[in-house]
Coordinates of C-alpha atoms and ligand atoms in Angstrom, one line a residue:
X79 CA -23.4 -17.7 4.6
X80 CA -22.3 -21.5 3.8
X81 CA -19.0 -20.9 3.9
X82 CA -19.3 -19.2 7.3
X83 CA -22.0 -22.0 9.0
X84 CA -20.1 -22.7 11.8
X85 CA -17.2 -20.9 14.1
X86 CA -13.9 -20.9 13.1
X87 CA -12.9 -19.8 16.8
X88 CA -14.9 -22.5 19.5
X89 CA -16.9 -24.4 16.3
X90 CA -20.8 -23.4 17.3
X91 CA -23.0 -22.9 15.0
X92 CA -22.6 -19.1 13.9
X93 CA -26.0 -17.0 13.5
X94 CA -26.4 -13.6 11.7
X95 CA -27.0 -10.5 14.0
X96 CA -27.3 -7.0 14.1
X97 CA -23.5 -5.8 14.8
X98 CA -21.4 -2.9 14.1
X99 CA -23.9 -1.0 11.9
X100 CA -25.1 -3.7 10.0
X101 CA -26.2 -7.5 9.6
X102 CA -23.2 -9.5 10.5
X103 CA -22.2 -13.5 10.8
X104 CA -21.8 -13.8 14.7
X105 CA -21.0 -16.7 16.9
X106 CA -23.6 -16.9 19.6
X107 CA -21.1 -19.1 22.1
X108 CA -17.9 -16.6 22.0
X109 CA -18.9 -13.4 20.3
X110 CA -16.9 -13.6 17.9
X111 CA -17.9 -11.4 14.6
X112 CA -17.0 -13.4 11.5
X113 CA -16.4 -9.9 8.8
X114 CA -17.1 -10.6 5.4
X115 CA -14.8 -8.3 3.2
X116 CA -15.2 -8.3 -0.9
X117 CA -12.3 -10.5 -2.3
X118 CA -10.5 -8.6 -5.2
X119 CA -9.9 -10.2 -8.4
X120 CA -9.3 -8.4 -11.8
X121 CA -10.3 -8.7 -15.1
X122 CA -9.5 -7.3 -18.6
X123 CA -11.2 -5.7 -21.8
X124 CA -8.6 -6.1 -24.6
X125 CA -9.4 -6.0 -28.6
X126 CA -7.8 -6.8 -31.5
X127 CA -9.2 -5.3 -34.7
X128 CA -12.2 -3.8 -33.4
X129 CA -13.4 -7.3 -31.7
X130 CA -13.3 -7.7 -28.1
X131 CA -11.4 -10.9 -26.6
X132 CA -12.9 -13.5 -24.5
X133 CA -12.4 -16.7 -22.9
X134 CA -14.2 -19.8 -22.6
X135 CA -14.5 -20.7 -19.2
X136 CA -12.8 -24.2 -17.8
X137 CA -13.4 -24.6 -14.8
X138 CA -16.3 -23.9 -12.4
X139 CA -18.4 -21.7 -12.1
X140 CA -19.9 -21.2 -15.2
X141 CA -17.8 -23.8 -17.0
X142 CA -18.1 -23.5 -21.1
X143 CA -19.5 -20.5 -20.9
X144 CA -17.2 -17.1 -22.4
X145 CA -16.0 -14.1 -20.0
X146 CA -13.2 -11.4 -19.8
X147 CA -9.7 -12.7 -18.9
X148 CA -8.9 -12.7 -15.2
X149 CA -8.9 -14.1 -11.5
X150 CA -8.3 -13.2 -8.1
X151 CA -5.7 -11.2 -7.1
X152 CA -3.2 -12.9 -5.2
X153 CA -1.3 -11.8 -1.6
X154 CA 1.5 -9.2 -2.4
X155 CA 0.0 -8.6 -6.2
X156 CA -1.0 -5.6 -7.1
X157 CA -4.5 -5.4 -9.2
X158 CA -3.3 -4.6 -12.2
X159 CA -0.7 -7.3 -11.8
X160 CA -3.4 -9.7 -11.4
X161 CA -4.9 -8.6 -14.5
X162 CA -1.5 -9.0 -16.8
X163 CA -1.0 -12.4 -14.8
X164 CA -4.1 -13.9 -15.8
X165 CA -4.7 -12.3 -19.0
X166 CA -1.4 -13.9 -20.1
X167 CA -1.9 -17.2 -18.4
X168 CA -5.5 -17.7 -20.0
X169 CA -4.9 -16.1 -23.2
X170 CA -1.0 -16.4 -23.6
X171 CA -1.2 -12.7 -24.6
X172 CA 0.5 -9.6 -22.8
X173 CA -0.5 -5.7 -22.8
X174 CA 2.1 -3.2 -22.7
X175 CA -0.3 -1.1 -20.4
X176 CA -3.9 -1.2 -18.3
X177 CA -5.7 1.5 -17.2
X178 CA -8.1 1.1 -14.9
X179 CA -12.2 1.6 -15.9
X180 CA -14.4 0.4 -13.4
X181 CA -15.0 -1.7 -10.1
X182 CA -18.0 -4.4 -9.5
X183 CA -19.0 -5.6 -6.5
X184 CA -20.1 -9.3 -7.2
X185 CA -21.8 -11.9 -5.2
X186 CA -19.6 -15.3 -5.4
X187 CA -21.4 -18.6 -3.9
X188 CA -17.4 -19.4 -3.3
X189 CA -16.3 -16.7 -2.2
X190 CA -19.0 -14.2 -0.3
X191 CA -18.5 -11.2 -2.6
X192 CA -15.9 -10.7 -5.0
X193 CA -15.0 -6.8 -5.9
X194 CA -14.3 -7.0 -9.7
X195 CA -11.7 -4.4 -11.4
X196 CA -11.6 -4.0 -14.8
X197 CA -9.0 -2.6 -17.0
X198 CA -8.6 -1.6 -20.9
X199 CA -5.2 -2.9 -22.2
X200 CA -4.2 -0.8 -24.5
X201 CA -2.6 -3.2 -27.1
X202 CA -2.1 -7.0 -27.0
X203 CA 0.5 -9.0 -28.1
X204 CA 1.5 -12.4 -28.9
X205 CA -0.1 -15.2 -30.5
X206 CA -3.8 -16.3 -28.4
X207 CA -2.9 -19.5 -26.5
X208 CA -5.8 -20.7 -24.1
X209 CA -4.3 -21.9 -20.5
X210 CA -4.6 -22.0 -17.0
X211 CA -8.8 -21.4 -16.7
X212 CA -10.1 -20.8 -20.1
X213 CA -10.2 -23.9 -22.9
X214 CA -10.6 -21.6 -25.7
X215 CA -9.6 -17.6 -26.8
X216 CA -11.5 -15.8 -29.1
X217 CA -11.6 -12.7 -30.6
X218 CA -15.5 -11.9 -31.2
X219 CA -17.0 -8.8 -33.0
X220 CA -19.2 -6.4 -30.8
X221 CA -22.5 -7.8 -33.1
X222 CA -22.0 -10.8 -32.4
X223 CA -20.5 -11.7 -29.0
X224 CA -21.9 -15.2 -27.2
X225 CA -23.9 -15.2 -23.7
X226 CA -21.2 -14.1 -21.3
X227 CA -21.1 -15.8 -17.9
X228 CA -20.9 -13.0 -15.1
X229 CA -23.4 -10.0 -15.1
X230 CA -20.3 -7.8 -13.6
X231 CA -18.8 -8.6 -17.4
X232 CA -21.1 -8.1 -19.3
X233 CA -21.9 -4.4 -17.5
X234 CA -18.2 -3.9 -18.1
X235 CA -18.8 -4.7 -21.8
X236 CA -22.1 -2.3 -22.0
X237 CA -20.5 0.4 -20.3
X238 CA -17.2 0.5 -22.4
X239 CA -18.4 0.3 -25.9
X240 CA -21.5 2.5 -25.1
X241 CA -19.3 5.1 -23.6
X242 CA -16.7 4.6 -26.3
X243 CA -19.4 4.8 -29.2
Ligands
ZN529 ZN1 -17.4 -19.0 18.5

């Protein structure tokens, strides 16, 4: 619980405690209850000629190492808004449409938990551009795809392809 060592209400040093059903981050001096919720972010599975696009990873965590498109989903954005948002600022590529496949709940040093979406695009267009979080975009066959950074991705990856044969 770094991120919630201390307060935010009086500043004491917060302890964890048995509260409302479960283990919970509590302030010992005011009572406060410090909830942890999941953070949402969303993430993408798009192809191109039977080979699944990733991104090499430019900033922390995992820098240098290759994921699925994505990020956190921002105030007033809608998940699958996220996903076209960041798929387009890492990749410079667009998807006429997503549908949603599956959710990951994630553990995130930074962040407590993160809950991860992940949608299939069903097309992509436009010429791969690598921005924003990602240094480099490649399209890599299934045989052959590099260590990917988060576990969450990599189930994604499984459970797609195996389900789609
Ligand atoms: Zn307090």
């Amino acid at each position: 619980m770094g991120h919630l060592e201390y307060c935010s209400n009086c500043g004491s040093l917060n302890s964890v405690q048995f509260a409302e059903g479960r283990d919970r981050v509590v302030c010992p001096s005011c009572g406060t209850i410090h909830y942890e919720n999941p953070v949402p972010a969303a993430t993408v599975i798009g192809q191109r000629n039977g080979e699944l696009l990733l991104v090499k990873r430019a900033a922390p965590p995992a820098v240098g190492k290759w994921c699925l498109p994505g990020g956190f989903v921002e105030q007033g954005e809608m998940p699958e808004q996220a996903a076209l948002r960041e798929l387009k600022e890492e990749t410079g590529l667009t998807a006429d449409s997503l549908s949603f496949f599956q959710f990951c709940p994630f553990p995130s040093g930074r962040s407590g938990e993160v809950m991860v979406m992940v949608y299939i695009a069903d097309s992509l267009d436009g010429t791969p551009e690598a921005g924003d979080d990602a240094s480099e975009v490649q399209f890599f066959p299934l045989t052959a795809l590099p260590p990917i950074a988060f576990r969450c991705h990599m189930a994604f990856i499984d459970s797609y392809f195996n389900q789609a044969g």
